[in-house]
Coordinates of C-alpha atoms and ligand atoms in Angstrom, one line a residue:
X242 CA -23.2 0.5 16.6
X243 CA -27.0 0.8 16.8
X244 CA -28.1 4.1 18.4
X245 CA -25.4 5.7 17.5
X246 CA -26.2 9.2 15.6
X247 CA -26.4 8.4 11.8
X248 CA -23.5 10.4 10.9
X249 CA -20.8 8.6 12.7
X250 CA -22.0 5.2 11.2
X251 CA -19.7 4.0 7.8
X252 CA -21.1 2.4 5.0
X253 CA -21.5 -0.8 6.3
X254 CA -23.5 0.1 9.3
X255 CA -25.6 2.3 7.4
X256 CA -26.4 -0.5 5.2
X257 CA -27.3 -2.5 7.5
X258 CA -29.6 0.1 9.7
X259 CA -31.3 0.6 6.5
X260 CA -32.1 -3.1 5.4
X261 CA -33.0 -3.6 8.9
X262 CA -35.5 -0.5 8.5
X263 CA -33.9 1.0 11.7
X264 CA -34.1 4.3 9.9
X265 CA -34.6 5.1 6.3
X266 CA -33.0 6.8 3.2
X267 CA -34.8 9.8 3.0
X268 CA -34.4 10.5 7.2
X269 CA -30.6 9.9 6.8
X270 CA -30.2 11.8 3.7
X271 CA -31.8 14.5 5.6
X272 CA -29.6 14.3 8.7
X273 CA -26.3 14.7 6.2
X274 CA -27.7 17.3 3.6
X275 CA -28.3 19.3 7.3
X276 CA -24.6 18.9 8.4
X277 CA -23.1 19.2 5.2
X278 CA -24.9 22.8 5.3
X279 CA -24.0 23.4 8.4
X280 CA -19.9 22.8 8.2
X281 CA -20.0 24.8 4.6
X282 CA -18.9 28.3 6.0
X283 CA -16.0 26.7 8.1
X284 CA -14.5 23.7 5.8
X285 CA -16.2 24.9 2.2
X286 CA -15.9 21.3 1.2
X287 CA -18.8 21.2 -1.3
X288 CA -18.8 23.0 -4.8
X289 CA -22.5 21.7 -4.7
X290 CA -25.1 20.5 -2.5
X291 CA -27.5 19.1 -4.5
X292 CA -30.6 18.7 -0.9
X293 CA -33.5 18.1 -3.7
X294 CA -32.4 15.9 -5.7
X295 CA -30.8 13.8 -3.1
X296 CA -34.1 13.6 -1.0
X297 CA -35.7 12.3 -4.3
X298 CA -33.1 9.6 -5.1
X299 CA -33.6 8.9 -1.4
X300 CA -37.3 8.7 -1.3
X301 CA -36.7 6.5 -4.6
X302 CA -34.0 4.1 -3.0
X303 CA -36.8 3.5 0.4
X304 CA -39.4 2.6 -2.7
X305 CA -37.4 0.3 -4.4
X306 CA -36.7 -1.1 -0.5
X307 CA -40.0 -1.6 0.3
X308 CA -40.6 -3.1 -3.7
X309 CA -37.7 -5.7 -2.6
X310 CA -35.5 -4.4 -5.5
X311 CA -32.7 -3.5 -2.8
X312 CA -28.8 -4.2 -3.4
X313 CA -26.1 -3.7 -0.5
X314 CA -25.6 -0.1 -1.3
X315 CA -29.8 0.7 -1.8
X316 CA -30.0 4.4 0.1
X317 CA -26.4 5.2 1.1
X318 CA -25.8 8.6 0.6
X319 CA -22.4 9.7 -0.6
X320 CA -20.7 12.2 -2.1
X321 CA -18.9 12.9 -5.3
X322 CA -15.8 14.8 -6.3
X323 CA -16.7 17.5 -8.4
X324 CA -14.4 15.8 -11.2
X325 CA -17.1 13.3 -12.2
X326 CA -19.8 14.4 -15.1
X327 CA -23.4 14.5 -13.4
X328 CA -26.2 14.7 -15.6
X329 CA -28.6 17.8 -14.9
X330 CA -26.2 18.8 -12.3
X331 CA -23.1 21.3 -12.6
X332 CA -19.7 19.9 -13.0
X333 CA -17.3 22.3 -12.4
X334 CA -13.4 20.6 -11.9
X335 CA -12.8 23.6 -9.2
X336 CA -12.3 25.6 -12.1
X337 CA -14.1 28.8 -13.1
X338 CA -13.3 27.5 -16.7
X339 CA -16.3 24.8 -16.1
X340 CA -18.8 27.6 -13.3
X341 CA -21.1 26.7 -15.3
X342 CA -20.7 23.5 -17.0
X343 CA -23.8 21.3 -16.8
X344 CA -23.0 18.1 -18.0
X345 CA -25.3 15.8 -20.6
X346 CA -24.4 12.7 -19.1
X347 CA -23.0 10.9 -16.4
X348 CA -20.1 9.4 -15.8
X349 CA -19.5 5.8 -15.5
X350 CA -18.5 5.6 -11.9
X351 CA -21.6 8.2 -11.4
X352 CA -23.8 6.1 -13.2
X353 CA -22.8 2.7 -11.9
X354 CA -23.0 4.1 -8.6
X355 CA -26.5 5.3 -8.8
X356 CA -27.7 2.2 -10.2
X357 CA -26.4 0.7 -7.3
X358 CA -29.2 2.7 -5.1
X359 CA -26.5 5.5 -3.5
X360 CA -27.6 8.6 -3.2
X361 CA -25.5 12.0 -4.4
X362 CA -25.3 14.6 -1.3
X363 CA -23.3 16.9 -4.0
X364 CA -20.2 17.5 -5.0
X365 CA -17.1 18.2 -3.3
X366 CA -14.5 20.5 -3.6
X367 CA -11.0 19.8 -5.3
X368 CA -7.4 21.6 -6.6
X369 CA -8.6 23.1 -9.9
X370 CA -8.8 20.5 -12.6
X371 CA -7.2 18.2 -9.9
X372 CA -3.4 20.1 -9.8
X373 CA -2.8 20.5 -6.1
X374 CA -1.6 18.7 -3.1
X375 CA -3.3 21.6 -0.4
X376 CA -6.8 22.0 -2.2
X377 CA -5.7 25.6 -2.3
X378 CA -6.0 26.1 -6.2
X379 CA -10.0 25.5 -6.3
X380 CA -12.1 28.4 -8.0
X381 CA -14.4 28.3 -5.3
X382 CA -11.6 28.3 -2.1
X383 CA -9.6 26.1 -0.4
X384 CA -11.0 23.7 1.8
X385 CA -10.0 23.1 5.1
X386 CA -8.9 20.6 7.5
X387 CA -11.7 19.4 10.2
X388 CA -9.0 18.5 12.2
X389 CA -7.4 22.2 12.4
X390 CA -9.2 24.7 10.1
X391 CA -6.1 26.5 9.9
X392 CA -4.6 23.6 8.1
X393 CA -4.9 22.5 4.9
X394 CA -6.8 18.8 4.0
X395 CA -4.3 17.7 1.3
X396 CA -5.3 17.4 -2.4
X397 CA -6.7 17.6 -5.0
X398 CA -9.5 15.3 -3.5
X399 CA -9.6 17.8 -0.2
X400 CA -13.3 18.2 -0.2
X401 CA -14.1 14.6 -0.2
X402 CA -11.6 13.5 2.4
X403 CA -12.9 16.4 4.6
X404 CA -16.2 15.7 4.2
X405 CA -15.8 11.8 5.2
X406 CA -13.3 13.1 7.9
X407 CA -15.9 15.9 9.8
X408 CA -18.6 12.9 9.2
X409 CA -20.9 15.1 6.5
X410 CA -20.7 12.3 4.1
X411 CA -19.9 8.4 5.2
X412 CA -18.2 7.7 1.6
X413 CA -16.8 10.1 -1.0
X414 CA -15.3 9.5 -4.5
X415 CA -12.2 11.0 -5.8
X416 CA -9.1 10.6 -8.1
X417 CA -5.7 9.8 -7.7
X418 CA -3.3 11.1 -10.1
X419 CA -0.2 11.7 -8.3
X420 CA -1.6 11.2 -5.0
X421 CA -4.8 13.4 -4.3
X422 CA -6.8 10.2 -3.0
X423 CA -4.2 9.0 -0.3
X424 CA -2.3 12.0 0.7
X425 CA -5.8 14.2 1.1
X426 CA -7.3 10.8 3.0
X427 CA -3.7 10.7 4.9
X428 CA -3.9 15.0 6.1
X429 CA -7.6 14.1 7.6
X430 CA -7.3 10.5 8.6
X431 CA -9.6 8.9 6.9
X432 CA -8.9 5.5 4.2
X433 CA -8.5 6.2 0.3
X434 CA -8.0 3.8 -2.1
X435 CA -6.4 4.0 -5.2
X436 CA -7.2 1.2 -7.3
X437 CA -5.0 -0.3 -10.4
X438 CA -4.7 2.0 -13.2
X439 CA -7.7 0.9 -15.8
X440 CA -9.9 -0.9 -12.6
X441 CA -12.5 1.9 -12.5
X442 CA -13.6 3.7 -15.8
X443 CA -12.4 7.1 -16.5
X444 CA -15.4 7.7 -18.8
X445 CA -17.0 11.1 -17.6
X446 CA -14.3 11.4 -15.2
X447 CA -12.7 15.2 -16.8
X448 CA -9.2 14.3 -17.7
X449 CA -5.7 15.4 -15.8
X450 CA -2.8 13.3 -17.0
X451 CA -4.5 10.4 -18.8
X452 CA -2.0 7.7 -18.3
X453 CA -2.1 8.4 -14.6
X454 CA -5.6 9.6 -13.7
X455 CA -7.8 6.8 -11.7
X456 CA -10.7 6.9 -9.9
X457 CA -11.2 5.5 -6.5
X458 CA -12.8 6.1 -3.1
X459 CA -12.4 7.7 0.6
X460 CA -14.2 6.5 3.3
X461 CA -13.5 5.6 7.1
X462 CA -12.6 2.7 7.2
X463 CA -11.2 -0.1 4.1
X464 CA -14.5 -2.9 4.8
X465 CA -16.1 0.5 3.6
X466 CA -14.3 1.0 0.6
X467 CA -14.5 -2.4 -0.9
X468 CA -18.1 -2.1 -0.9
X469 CA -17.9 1.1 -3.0
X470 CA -15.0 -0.5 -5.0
X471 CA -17.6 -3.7 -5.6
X472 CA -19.8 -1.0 -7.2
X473 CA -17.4 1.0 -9.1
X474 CA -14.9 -1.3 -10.5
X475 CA -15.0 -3.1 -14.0
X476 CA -14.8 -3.0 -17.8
X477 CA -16.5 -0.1 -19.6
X478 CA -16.4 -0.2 -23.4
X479 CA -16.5 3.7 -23.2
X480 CA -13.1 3.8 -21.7
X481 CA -10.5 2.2 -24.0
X482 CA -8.2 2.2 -20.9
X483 CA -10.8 0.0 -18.7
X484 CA -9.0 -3.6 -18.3
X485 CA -11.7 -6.4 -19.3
X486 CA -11.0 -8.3 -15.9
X487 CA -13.6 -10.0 -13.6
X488 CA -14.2 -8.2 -10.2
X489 CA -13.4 -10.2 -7.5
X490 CA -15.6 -10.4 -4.2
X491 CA -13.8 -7.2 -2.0
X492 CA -16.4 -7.5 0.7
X493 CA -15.2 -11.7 1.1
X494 CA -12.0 -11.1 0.4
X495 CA -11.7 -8.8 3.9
X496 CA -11.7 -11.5 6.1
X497 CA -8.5 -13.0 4.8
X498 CA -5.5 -12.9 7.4
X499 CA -2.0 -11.3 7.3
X500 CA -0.4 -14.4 8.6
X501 CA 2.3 -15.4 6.5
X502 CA 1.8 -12.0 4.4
X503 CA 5.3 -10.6 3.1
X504 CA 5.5 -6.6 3.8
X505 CA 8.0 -4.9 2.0
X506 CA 9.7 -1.7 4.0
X507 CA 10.4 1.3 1.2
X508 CA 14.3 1.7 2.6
X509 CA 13.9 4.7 0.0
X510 CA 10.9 5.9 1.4
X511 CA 12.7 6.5 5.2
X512 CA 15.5 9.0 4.3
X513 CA 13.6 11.4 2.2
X514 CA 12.7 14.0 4.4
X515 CA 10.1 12.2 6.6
X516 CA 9.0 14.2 10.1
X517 CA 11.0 12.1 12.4
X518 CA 7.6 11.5 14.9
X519 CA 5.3 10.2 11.7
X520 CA 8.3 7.7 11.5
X521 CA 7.8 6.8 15.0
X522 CA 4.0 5.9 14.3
X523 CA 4.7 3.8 11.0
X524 CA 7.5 1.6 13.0
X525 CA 4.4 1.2 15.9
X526 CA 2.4 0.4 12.4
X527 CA 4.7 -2.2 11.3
X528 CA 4.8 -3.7 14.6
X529 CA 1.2 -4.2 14.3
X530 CA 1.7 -6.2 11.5
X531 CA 4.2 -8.2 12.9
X532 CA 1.7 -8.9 15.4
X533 CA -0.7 -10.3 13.0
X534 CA 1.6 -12.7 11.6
X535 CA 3.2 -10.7 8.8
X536 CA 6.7 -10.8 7.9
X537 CA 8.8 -7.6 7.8
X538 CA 11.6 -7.5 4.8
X539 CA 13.8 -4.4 4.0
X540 CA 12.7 -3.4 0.1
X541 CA 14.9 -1.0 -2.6
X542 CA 13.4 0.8 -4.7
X543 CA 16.3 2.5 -6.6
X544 CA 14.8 4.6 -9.1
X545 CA 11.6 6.0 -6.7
X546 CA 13.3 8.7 -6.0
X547 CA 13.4 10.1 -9.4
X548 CA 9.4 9.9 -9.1
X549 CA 8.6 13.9 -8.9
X550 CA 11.0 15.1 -11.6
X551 CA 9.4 12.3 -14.2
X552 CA 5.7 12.8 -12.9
X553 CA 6.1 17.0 -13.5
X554 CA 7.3 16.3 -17.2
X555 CA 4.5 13.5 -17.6
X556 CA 1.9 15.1 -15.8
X557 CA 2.1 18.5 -17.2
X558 CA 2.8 17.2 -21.1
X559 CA -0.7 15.2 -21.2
X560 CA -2.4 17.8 -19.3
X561 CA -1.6 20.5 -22.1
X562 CA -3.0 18.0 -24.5
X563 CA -6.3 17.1 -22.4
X564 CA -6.9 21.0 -21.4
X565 CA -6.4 22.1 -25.1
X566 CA -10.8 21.2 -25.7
X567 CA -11.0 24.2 -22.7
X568 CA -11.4 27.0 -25.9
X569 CA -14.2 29.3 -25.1
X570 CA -16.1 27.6 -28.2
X571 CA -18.3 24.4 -27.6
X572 CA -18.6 24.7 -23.8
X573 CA -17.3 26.5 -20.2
X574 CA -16.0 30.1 -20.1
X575 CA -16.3 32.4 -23.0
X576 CA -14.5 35.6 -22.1
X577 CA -17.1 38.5 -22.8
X578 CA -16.9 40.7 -26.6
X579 CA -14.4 38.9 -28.2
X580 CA -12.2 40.7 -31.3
X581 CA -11.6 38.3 -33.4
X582 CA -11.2 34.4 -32.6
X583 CA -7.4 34.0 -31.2
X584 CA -8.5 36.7 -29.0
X585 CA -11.7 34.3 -28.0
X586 CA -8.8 31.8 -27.5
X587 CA -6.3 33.5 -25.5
X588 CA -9.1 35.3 -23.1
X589 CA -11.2 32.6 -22.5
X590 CA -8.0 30.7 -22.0
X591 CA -6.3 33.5 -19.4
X592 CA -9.5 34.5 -17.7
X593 CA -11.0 30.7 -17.2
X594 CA -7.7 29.1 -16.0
X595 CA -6.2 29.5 -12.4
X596 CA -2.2 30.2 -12.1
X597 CA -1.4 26.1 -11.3
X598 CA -3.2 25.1 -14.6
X599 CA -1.3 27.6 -16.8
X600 CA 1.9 26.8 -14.8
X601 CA 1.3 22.9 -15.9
X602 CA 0.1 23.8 -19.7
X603 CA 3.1 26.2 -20.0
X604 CA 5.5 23.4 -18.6
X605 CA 3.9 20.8 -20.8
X606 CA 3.7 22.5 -24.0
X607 CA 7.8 23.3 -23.4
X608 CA 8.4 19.5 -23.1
X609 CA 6.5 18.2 -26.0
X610 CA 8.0 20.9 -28.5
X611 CA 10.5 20.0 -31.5
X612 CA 13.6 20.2 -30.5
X613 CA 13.1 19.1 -26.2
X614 CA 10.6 16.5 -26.6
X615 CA 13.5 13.5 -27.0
X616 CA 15.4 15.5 -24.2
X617 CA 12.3 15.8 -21.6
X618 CA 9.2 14.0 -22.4
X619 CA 11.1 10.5 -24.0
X620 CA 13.4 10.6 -21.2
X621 CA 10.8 11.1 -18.6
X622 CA 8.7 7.4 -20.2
X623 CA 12.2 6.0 -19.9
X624 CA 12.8 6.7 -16.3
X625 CA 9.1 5.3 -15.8
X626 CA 9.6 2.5 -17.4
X627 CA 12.5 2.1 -14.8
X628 CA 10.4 2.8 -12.0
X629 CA 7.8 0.3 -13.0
X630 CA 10.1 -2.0 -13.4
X631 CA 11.3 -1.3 -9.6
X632 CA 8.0 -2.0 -8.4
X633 CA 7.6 -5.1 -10.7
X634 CA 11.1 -6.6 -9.2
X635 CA 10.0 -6.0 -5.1
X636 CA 6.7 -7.6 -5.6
X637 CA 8.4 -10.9 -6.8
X638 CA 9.7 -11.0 -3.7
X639 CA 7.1 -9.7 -1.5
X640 CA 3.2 -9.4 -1.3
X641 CA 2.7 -5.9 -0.4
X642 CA 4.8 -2.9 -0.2
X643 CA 4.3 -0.4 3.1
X644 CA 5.8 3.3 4.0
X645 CA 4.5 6.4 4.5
X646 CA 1.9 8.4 2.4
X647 CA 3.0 11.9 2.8
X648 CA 6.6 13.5 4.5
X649 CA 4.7 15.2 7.3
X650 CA 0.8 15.9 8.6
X651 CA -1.3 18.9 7.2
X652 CA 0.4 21.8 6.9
X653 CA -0.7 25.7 7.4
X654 CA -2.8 27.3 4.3
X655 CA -0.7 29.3 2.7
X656 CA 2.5 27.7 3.5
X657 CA 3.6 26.0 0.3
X658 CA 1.3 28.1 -2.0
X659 CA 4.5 30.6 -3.5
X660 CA 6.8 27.5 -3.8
X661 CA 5.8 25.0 -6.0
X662 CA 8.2 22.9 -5.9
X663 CA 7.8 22.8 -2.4
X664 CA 4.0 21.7 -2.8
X665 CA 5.7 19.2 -5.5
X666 CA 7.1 17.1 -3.2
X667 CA 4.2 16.5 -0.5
X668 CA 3.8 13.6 -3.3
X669 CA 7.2 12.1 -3.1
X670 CA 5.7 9.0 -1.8
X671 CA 2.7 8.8 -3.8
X672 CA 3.7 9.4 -7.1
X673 CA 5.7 6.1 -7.8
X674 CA 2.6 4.0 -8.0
X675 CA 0.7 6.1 -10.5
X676 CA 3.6 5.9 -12.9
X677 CA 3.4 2.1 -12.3
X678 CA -0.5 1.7 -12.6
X679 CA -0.6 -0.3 -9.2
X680 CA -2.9 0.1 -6.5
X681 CA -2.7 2.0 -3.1
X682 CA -4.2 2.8 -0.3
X683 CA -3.6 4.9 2.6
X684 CA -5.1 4.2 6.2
X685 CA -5.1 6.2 9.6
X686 CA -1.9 5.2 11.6
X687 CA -1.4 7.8 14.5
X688 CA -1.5 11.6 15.4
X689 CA 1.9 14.0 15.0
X690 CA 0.9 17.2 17.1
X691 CA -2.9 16.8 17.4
X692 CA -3.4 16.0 13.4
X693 CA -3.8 12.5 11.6
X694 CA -0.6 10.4 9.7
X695 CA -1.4 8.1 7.0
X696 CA -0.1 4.7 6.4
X697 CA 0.3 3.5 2.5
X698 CA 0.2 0.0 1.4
X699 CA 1.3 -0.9 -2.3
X700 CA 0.6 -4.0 -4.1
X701 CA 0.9 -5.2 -7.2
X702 CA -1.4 -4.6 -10.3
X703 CA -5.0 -5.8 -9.2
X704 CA -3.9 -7.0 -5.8
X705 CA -6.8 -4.3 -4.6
X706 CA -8.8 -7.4 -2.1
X707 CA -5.6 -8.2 -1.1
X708 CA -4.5 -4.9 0.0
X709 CA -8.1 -3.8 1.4
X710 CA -8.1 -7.3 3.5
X711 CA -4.1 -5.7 4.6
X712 CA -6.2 -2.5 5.6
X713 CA -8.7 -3.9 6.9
X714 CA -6.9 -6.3 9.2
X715 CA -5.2 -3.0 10.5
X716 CA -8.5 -1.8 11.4
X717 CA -9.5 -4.6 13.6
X718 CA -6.8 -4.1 15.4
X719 CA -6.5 -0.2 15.8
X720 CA -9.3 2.6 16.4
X721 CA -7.4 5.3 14.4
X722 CA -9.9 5.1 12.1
X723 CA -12.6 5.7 14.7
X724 CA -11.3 8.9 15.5
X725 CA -12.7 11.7 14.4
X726 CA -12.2 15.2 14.9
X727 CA -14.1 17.7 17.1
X728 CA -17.9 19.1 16.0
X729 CA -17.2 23.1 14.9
X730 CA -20.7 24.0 13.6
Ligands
LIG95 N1 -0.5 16.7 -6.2 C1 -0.3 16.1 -7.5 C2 -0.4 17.2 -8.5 O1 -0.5 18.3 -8.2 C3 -1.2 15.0 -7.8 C4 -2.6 15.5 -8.1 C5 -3.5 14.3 -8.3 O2 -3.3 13.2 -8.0 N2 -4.6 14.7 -9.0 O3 -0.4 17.0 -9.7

């Protein structure tokens, strides 16, 4: 792709203009930190955009270049969601509770990231505290779909997959607690992965739902996300969650072929209220795959279906834990002349919090008090325990597990904002392999009515090469991933 404008190389091409000195950190970071400015007023993707900083980490990476310290990732700028502590820099979880939380440290996947050379454009956008499937709940605005600006981008990790989808940023990170990597890369086809719950340190990373929360990454293509998985992945004493389990070779591991691969079709996943034309482009999907070699088998998941219900009793129960530190006392939003200190407490609390967060606390408090915690929360691990073991069953039988990512294509802003349940269920698909701790990822399959559809591949826990080599065999064979929307600024 030499010659072609910086922006609309990946991760790989960049890397490999830059070691070939075709162009250099500091002229590319300047070239994104100009478009990222540019596309703020119409997709408001950024919290942050961080120009100075970047051009010194960029000026820093072309030193350590011309030195001959270099890695694979030396000078590739990048993005991260606004979730992840950054020293110096303000983390804000798309909550006014955080506007103006500057963090002491930062995070592992920040920190390993940087050492591996990449340089921080700023930090994108997200559903406040990362409770959203529309990016509509942010502090700062929703974000909006490159595709169609009156659509939304999905969530909570809208900002990143927008900004990889309108080409501001060639790699972003996010989180996936429910979802808001693959159905945000799905809405603006783009690839997220979601890696195997405990792969990538949550250190620094602010907490949702901690038994579900896991970081991962969005970029174009899945060749582009193992080399940011390579970077990210691994134990971290500092996260007591982290698995202590070597990281394999992603980048090698691409070239592996689907022949003789065993793709499991979701039957489950097919009569849950999928858009019958994003049906049409999976089955053209799964004929792809045929095409390469792999075997098509028809897969039950019996208990998947009771996903959403046991997610929103999970989900909201740890979140009222985890947002309990948000007080008004040691850090974020103090509400202004306090009375006395409940007062500081329930202000703070009222004033820092958007309506989604206080839905979830309220919801989570109700299932872990005396008297329903046996009825709802105990109930809800049981069923999960159920549903993991669902997944565990399939994958002795087959290698990989496909079906959709999300029930239909971005929808309008606004649309599912006064029903949440509605919003609830954009995550039907997504869900099951959070409560399971395997890894997903969702690709670029096709266009229903001018906007992107995502296909999602499942695998079991720590299959990730496998399923990026899946992906990425996809990718060979398909340009969806090469699409990309039309310039608006
Ligand atoms: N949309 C889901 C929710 O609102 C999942 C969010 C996520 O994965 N962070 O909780």
């Amino acid at each position: 792709m030499t010659g072609a404008p910086l922006h609309e190389r990946g991760v790989a091409e960049l890397a490999h203009g830059l070691a070939q000195r075709e162009f250099s950190s500091v002229e590319l970071t300047r070239h994104l930190l100009g478009r990222l400015e540019a596309a703020q007023p119409a997709l408001n993707a950024m919290v942050s955009i961080t120009g100075e900083s970047a051009l010194a980490a960029a000026a820093s990476a072309d030193g350590a270049r011309a030195a001959g310290r270099s890695g694979p990732l030396t000078g590739v700028p990048l993005v991260h969601k606004d979730i992840f502590c950054t020293e110096g820099v303000r983390t804000t979880c798309g909550s006014r509770m955080l506007d103006n939380f500057v963090s002491p440290y930062d995070a592992t996947v920040v920190a390993r990231l940087k050492a591996a050379g990449t340089v921080m454009l700023g930090k994108a956008n997200m559903d406040e505290f990362a409770m959203g499937s529309s990016n509509e709940t942010s502090f700062y605005g929703p974000v909006r779909n490159p595709w169609n600006p009156a659509m939304v981008p999905g969530g909570s990790s809208g900002g990143s997959a927008a900004a990889v989808a309108a080409r501001l940023a060639p790699a972003a990170t996010a989180t996936d607690t429910g979802g808001s990597i693959r159905q945000p890369a799905a809405l603006t086809g783009v690839t997220g992965l979601k890696p195997t719950y405990g792969r990538v340190s949550r250190y620094g990373m602010i907490a949702f739902a901690s038994s579900l929360d896991q970081a991962g990454v969005i970029a174009r293509s899945a060749e582009d996300c193992a080399l940011l998985l390579a970077a990210m992945a691994g134990f971290d004493p500092r996260d007591s969650t982290s698995v202590d389990q070597p990281v394999p070779d992603y980048a090698a591991a691409l070239a592996t072929p689907c022949a003789g691969l065993r793709l499991g079709i979701v039957r489950e996943f097919f009569d849950q209220g999928l858009d019958a034309e994003n049906e049409r482009q999976l089955r053209a999907a799964f004929a792809v795959y045929e095409k390469l070699g792999a075997t098509l088998v028809d897969v039950s998941l019996p208990n998947v279906g009771l996903s959403v219900p046991t997610y929103y009793v999970v989900a909201p129960a740890e979140c009222s834990s985890n947002l309990a530190r948000f007080d008004g006392v040691r850090f974020g939003y103090r509400c202004a002349k306090p009375k006395d200190l409940l007062d500081l407490y329930q202000r703070s609390r009222g004033e820092g919090f958007g309506a989604e967060v206080k839905r979830r606390i309220m919801t989570g408090t109700y299932v872990l008090s005396a008297g329903y915690y046996d009825a709802y929360y105990l109930k809800a691990q049981r069923v999960r325990q159920l549903i993991s073991a669902d997944f565990a069953r399939a994958f002795a039988d087959v290698d990989l597990l496909v079906g959709p990512t999300s029930p239909t294509p971005a929808f309008e802003l606004g649309a599912k904002t006064t029903d949440p349940v509605t919003m609830y269920l954009n995550d039907i698909y997504t869900i099951g392999a959070n409560l399971a701790g395997v890894p997903a990822l969702s690709i670029p399959c096709g266009f229903v009515n001018a906007l992107p559809v995502g296909l999602q591949l499942i695998g079991p826990h720590f299959s990730e090469a496998k399923l990026l080599a899946a992906a990425h065999a996809f990718q060979r064979e398909t340009d969806w991933h090469h699409r990309a929307p039309a310039e608006r600024h």
